[in-house]
Amino acid sequence: MPRLNPALPAIPKTYPVQGYRHFLTPLRKLIFDYDAESPSQQGVRSFIKKPLINLARENPDVEFVVRRLKRGKAAVLRGHYVNGRDKVICVNKLEMDGVSNKVNLLLNSSGAKIKPLKNLTLEAAPASESARGVWSALHDQTKAGQGYGI
Amino acid sequence: MPPRPSTSISSAFARLSLSRGLQTTAPLPPPTTPLPPSDIPSSSTSAALAHLPPILPSSSSSSLTTLPNSTSEAISLISSQSTSSSGRYVIARLYSRNYLLHPKDILTLPQLKPIQAPGSTLSLTKVLEVGSRDYAIRSQASNAAILKRSMNWKSKRLSSFEGIPEGLVDCNLTILEHTKSPLERILKKKRRKGYKKTIEHKQGYTRLRVGDILLKGEKEI
């Protein structure tokens, strides 16, 4: 007889499972805010001029926005994610490669808040039970005399 | 010697009163809340245990009298109890560690290089065991003694991996993201030597979503 799952709760709840049987790029929009004259923002300006165009072609599901700020503002990369959060990285004084690294950081992230992952190797599926079930001393019959009998 | 009461329920209560330490052995007043159902209160132990779940019968329907003859038979047994998306687990080997995975689990590993874009899939090739609640297909590698014997300490590799044959189990991991941990500040100090330094460290991680566990012949939905 196939094993029946326990009774469902009175008000059923759905749990989002990102990346299961489908994949939606978490990054929606990437904004490059830069100052046209500041000498420390030479890296960003050179990145926007050439590599950004190829990057935008390679990532068609991300919206790339370039904004020129007024004098004195810092160069910033703003990544807006599907979960509603945004990651903001200042790229002042960085060279083109440094800016590229920060851009990849934003592209690879899911936008989730940074949390300690040292002790979180396996995060169980939402609203699921393990396939083999939970051990019970009363039902353990691996050796003779185990479990309980009347 | 206390007087023997007439009814069986009151006799049980009388015996309980001795264990409870009551001053009287007279029958207790009728309970205000309904008692749990007891069919035959012949002995006090059976009445006390009546509300516990029944013990599993020794010859349950899921226990096998003979092992299946062929792999397809074993697969059908597992399929009868589970689907590709629930009720099934797989023990796979990844970077010298064994993980017990269910569909939809999130596996967090140190950043996997070369860095692949989120959304790309990795397939589990080294599978030790696949199963459902009562049935499992195990391989030689799931035997710890055999696995240890195949470990070559000098080359830090397995000389041979006798896992489940390829094509039997198909399970993919989807890369969700490459993140970093919060900043850790590690303080190093040696006393009376003027040596003190702070190391700032952010560990990179790759988070992976386990996909459906497809057995031979099963199609992905």
XYZ file of C-alpha atoms in Angstrom, chain B residues 28-172:
145
model
C -13.339 8.157 42.949
C -16.167 10.474 41.851
C -17.159 10.148 38.181
C -14.792 12.074 35.852
C -15.933 15.438 34.531
C -14.196 14.914 31.126
C -14.896 11.798 29.047
C -12.383 8.988 29.434
C -10.455 7.637 26.427
C -12.215 4.608 24.952
C -11.097 1.287 26.383
C -12.652 -1.889 24.954
C -11.546 -4.505 27.457
C -10.033 -3.048 30.635
C -8.936 -6.481 31.771
C -5.548 -5.279 33.036
C -4.420 -1.812 34.047
C -1.462 -1.918 31.571
C -3.631 -2.419 28.462
C -5.960 0.412 29.561
C -2.996 2.703 30.027
C -1.484 1.823 26.616
C -4.756 1.900 24.678
C -4.246 5.462 23.485
C -0.773 4.805 22.007
C -0.429 4.193 18.251
C -0.570 0.545 17.234
C 2.717 -1.240 16.684
C 3.641 -2.055 13.109
C 2.882 -5.676 12.232
C 6.028 -7.769 11.726
C 4.939 -8.832 8.246
C 3.894 -5.442 6.843
C 2.720 -4.999 3.285
C 5.819 -3.003 2.347
C 8.334 -5.581 3.616
C 9.621 -7.799 0.817
C 9.718 -11.582 1.072
C 12.155 -11.802 -1.873
C 14.393 -9.171 -3.394
C 13.431 -8.043 -6.915
C 15.115 -9.943 -9.760
C 15.832 -7.103 -12.128
C 16.692 -3.432 -11.919
C 13.417 -2.490 -13.610
C 11.539 -4.341 -10.886
C 13.438 -2.426 -8.231
C 12.749 0.831 -10.054
C 9.035 0.055 -10.244
C 8.962 -0.604 -6.499
C 10.488 2.792 -5.809
C 8.168 4.457 -8.346
C 5.152 2.863 -6.679
C 5.942 4.720 -3.479
C 7.203 8.039 -4.800
C 7.212 10.472 -7.690
C 10.134 12.246 -9.296
C 9.357 15.372 -7.276
C 8.436 13.910 -3.874
C 9.011 10.925 -1.659
C 12.374 10.137 -3.204
C 15.952 10.798 -2.118
C 19.352 10.407 -3.661
C 22.771 10.151 -2.017
C 25.256 11.755 -4.384
C 28.949 12.440 -4.174
C 30.100 15.995 -4.858
C 33.608 17.242 -4.282
C 34.564 14.338 -2.020
C 31.444 14.671 0.151
C 28.224 12.687 0.184
C 24.936 14.541 0.353
C 21.460 13.185 0.953
C 19.303 15.243 -1.374
C 15.580 15.587 -1.961
C 14.004 17.539 -4.813
C 13.695 21.274 -4.164
C 16.470 21.250 -1.533
C 19.009 24.073 -1.614
C 22.622 22.928 -1.432
C 25.188 25.561 -0.427
C 28.777 24.803 -1.343
C 31.947 26.900 -1.377
C 32.068 28.824 -4.650
C 32.360 26.390 -7.527
C 34.930 27.337 -10.111
C 34.776 27.938 -13.059
C 31.971 30.369 -12.242
C 28.921 29.474 -14.302
C 26.045 31.862 -14.796
C 23.038 31.420 -12.496
C 20.440 29.276 -14.217
C 22.879 26.752 -15.629
C 22.583 23.122 -14.524
C 25.049 20.589 -13.206
C 24.185 16.901 -13.356
C 24.883 14.480 -10.540
C 27.085 11.769 -12.002
C 28.339 10.038 -8.854
C 25.195 8.588 -7.265
C 25.563 6.132 -4.400
C 21.976 5.440 -3.511
C 18.459 6.256 -4.637
C 15.303 5.325 -2.781
C 11.923 6.081 -1.316
C 10.510 5.428 2.139
C 10.752 1.641 2.208
C 12.886 0.734 -0.817
C 16.318 1.809 -1.959
C 18.796 0.900 -4.675
C 22.209 0.923 -3.100
C 25.545 0.632 -4.816
C 28.922 -0.746 -3.784
C 30.074 2.793 -3.079
C 27.416 3.242 -0.395
C 29.270 0.564 1.539
C 31.702 2.675 3.549
C 34.365 -0.041 3.707
C 34.467 -0.433 -0.088
C 34.439 3.327 -0.634
C 37.299 3.798 1.794
C 39.317 1.065 0.064
C 39.025 2.899 -3.263
C 40.372 6.152 -1.818
C 43.919 6.841 -3.007
C 45.534 8.976 -0.332
C 48.477 10.035 -2.507
C 46.568 11.264 -5.552
C 43.612 12.336 -3.381
C 41.229 10.679 -5.811
C 39.043 7.612 -5.886
C 40.802 4.838 -7.799
C 37.407 3.432 -8.807
C 33.878 4.532 -8.101
C 31.330 1.697 -8.072
C 28.251 3.835 -7.860
C 24.861 3.390 -9.435
C 25.340 2.854 -13.191
C 24.869 5.888 -15.407
C 21.455 6.266 -16.940
C 19.623 4.819 -13.947
C 19.254 8.035 -11.998
C 19.071 11.512 -13.499
C 19.206 14.462 -11.121
C 20.329 17.998 -11.918
